[in-house]
Coordinates of N, CA, C and O in Angstrom, one line a residue:
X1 N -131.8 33.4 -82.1 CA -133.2 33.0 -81.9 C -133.6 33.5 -80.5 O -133.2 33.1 -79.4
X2 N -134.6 34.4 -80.7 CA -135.6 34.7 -79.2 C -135.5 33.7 -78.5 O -135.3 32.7 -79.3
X3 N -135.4 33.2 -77.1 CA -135.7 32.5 -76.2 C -137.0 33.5 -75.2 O -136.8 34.6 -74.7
X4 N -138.1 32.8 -75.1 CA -139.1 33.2 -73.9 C -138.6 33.3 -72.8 O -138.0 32.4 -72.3
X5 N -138.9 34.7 -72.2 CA -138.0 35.5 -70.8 C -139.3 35.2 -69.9 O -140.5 35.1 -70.1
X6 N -138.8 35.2 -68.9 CA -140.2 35.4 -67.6 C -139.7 36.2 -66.7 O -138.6 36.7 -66.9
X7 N -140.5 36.8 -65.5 CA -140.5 37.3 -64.7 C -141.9 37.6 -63.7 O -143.0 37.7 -64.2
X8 N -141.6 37.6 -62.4 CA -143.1 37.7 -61.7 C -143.0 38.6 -60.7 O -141.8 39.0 -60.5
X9 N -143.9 39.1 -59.9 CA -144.4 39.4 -58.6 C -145.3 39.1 -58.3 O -146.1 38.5 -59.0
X10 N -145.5 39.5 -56.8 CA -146.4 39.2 -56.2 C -147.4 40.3 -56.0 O -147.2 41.4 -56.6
X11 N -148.6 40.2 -55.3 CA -149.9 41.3 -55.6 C -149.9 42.5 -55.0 O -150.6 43.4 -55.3
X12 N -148.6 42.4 -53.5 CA -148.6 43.6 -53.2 C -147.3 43.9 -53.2 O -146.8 44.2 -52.1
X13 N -146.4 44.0 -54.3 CA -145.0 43.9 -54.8 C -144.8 45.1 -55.1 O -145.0 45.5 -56.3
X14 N -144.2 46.2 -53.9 CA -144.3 47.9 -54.7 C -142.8 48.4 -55.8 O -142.6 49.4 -56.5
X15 N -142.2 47.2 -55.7 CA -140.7 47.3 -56.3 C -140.9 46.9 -57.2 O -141.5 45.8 -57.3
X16 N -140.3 48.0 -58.7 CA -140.2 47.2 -59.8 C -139.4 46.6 -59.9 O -138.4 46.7 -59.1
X17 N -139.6 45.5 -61.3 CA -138.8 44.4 -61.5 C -138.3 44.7 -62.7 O -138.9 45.5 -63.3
X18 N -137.1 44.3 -63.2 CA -136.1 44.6 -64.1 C -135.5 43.4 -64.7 O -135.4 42.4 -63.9
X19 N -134.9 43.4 -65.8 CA -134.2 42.7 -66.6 C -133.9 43.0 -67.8 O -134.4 44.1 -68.3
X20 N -133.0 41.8 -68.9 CA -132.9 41.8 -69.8 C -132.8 41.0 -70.8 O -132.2 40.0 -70.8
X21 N -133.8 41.4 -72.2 CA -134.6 39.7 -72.7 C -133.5 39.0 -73.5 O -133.8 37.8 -73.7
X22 N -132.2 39.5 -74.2 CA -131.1 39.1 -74.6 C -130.3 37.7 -73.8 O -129.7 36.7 -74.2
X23 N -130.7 38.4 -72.4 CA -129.3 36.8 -71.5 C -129.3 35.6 -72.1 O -128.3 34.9 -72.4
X24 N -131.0 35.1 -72.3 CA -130.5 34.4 -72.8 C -131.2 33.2 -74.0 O -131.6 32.0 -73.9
X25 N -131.1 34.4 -75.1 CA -131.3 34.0 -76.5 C -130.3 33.4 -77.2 O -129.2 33.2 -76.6
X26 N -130.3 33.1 -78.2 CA -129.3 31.8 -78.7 C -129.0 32.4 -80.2 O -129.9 33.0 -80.8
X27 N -127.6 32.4 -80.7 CA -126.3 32.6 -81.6 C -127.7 32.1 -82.4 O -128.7 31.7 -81.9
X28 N -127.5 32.3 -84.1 CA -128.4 31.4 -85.4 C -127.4 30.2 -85.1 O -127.3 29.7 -86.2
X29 N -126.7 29.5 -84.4 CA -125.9 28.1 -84.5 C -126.5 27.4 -83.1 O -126.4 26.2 -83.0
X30 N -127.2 28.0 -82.2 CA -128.0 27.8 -81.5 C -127.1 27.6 -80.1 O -127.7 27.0 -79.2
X31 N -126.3 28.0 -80.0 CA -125.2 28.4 -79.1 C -126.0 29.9 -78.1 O -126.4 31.0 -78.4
X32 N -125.8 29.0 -76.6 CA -126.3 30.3 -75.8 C -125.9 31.5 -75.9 O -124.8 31.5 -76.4
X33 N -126.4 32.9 -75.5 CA -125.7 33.8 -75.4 C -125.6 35.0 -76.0 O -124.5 35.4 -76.2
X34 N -126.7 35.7 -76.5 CA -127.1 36.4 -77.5 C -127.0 38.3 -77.5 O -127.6 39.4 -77.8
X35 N -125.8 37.8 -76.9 CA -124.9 39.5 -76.8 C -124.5 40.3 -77.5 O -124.6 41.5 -77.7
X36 N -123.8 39.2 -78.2 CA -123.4 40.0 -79.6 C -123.2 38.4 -80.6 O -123.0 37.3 -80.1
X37 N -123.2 38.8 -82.1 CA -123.5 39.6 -82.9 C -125.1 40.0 -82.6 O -125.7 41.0 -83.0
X38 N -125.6 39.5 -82.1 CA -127.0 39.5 -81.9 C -127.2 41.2 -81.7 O -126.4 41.9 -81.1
X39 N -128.5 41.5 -82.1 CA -128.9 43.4 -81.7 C -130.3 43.3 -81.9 O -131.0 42.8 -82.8
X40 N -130.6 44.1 -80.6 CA -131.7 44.1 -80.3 C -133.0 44.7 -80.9 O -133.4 45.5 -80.0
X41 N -134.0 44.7 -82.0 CA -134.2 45.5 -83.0 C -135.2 46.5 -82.3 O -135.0 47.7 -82.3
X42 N -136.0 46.0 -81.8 CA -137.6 46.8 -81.0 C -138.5 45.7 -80.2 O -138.4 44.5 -80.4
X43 N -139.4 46.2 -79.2 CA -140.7 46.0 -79.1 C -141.6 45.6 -79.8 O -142.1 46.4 -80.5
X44 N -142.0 44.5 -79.9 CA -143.2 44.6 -81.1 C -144.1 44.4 -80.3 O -143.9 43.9 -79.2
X45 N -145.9 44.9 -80.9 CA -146.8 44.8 -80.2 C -147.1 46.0 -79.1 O -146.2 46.9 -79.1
X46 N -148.0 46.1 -78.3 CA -148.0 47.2 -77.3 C -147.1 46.8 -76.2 O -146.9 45.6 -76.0
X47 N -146.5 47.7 -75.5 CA -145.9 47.7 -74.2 C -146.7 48.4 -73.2 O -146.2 48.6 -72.1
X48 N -147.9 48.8 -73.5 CA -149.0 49.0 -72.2 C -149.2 48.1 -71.5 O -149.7 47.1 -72.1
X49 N -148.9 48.0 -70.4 CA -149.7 47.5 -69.1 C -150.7 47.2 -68.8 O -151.4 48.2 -68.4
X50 N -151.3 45.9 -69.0 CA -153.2 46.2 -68.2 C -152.4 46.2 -66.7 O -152.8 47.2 -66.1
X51 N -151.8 45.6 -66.2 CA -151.6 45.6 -64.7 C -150.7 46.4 -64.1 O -150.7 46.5 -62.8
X52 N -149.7 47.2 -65.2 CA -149.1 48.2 -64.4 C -148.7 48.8 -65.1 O -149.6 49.4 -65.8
X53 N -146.9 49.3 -65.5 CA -146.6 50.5 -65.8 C -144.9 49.5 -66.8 O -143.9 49.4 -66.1
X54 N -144.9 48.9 -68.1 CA -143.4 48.9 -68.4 C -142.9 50.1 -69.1 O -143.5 51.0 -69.7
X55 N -141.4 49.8 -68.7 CA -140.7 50.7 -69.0 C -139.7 49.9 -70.2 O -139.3 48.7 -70.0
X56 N -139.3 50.7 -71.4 CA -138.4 50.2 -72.1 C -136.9 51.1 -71.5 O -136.9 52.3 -71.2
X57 N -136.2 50.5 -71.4 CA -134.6 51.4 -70.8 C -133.7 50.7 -71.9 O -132.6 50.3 -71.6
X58 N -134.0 50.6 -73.4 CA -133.3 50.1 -74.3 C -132.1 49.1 -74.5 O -131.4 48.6 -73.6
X59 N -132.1 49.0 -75.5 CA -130.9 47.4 -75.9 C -131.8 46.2 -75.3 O -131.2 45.1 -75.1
X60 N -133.0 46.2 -74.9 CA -133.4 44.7 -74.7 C -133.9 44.9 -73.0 O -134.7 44.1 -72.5
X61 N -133.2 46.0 -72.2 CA -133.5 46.1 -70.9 C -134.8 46.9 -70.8 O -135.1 47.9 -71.5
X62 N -135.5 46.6 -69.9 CA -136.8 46.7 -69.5 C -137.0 47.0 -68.0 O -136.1 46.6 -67.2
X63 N -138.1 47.5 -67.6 CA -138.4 47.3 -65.9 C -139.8 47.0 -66.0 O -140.4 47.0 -67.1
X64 N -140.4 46.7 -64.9 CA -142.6 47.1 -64.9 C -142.5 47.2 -63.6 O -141.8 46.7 -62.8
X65 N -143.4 47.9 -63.5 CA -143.9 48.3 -62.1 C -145.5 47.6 -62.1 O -146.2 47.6 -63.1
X66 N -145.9 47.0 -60.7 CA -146.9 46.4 -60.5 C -148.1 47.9 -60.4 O -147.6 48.8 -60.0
X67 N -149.0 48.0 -60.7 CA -150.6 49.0 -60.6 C -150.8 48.3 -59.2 O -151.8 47.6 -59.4
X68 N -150.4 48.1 -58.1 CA -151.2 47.7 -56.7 C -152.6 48.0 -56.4 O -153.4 47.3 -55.7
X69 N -152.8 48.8 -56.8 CA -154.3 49.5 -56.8 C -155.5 48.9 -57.8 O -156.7 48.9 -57.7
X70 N -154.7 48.5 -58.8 CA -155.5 47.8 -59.6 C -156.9 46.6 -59.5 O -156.7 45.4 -59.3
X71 N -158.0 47.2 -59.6 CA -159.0 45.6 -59.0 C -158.9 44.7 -59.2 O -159.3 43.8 -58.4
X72 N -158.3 44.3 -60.5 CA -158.4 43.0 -60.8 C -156.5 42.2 -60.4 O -156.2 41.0 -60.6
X73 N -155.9 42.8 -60.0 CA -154.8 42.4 -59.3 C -155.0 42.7 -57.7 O -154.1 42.3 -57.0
X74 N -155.9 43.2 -57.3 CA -156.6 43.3 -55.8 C -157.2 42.1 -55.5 O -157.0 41.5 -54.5
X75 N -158.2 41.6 -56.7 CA -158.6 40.3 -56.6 C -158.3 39.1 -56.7 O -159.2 38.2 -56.8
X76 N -157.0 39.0 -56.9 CA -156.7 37.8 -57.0 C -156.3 37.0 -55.5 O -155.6 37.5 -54.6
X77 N -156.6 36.0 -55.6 CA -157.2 34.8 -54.2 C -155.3 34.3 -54.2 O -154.4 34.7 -55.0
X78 N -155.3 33.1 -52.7 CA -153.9 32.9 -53.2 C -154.3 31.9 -54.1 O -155.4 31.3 -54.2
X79 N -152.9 31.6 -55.0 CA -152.7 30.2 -56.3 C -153.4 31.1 -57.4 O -153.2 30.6 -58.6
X80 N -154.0 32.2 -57.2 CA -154.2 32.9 -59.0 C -153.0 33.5 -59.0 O -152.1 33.5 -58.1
X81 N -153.1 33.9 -60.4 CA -152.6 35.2 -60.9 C -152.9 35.7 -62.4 O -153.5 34.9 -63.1
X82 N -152.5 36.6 -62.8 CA -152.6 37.8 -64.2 C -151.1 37.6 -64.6 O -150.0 37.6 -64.0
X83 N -151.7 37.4 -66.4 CA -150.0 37.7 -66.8 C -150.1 38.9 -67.7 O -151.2 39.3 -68.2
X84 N -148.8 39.6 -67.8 CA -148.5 40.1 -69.1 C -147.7 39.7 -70.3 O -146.9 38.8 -70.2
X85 N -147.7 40.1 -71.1 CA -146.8 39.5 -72.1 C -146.4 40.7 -73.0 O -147.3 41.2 -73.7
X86 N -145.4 41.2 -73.1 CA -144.3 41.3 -74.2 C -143.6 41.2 -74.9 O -142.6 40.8 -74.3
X87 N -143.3 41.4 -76.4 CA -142.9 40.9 -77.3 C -142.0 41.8 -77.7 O -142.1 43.0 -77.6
X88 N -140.8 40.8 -78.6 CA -139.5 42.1 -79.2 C -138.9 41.2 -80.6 O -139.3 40.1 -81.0
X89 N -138.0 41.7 -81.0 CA -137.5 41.1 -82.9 C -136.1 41.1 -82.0 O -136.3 41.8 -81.0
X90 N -135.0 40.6 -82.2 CA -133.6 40.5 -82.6 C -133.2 40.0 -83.9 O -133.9 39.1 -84.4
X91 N -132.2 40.4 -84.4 CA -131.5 39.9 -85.3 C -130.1 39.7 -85.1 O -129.4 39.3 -85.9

């Protein structure tokens, strides 16, 4: 079973950020740990960036790069922020 992954930066964060959405999804017995048998099928949905640039680096591993330049990530005050969201299938 998918488990919801997170990840953040900040507004003027020039380093991308990386991970991987597998760590930590759960066995069908619901047992943590979804390395194997678990496989990673795709992406679903777009993986465009309104705010920056992701990268798929396959099996579930990903990076994004922040758009710094971006206005609407320029405008954010402190205590806002913009999210993204991407989506993927395992089986």
């Amino acid at each position: 079973m998918a488990v919801n992954d997170g990840n953040s930066l900040g507004e003027d964060d020039s380093a991308a950020i990386s991970g991987n959405v597998l760590g930590n999804d759960l066995y069908a017995n619901g047992e943590a740990g979804a390395d194997a048998p678990v496989t990673f099928v795709q992406w679903t949905g777009s993986t465009s960036g309104q705010y920056g640039s992701f990268t798929d680096n396959g099996n579930g591993d990903y990076s994004y790069s922040l758009n710094t330049s971006n206005a609407a990530v320029q405008a954010l005050d402190d205590g806002q922020s913009l999210t993204e969201t991407f989506t993927y299938q395992i089986t």
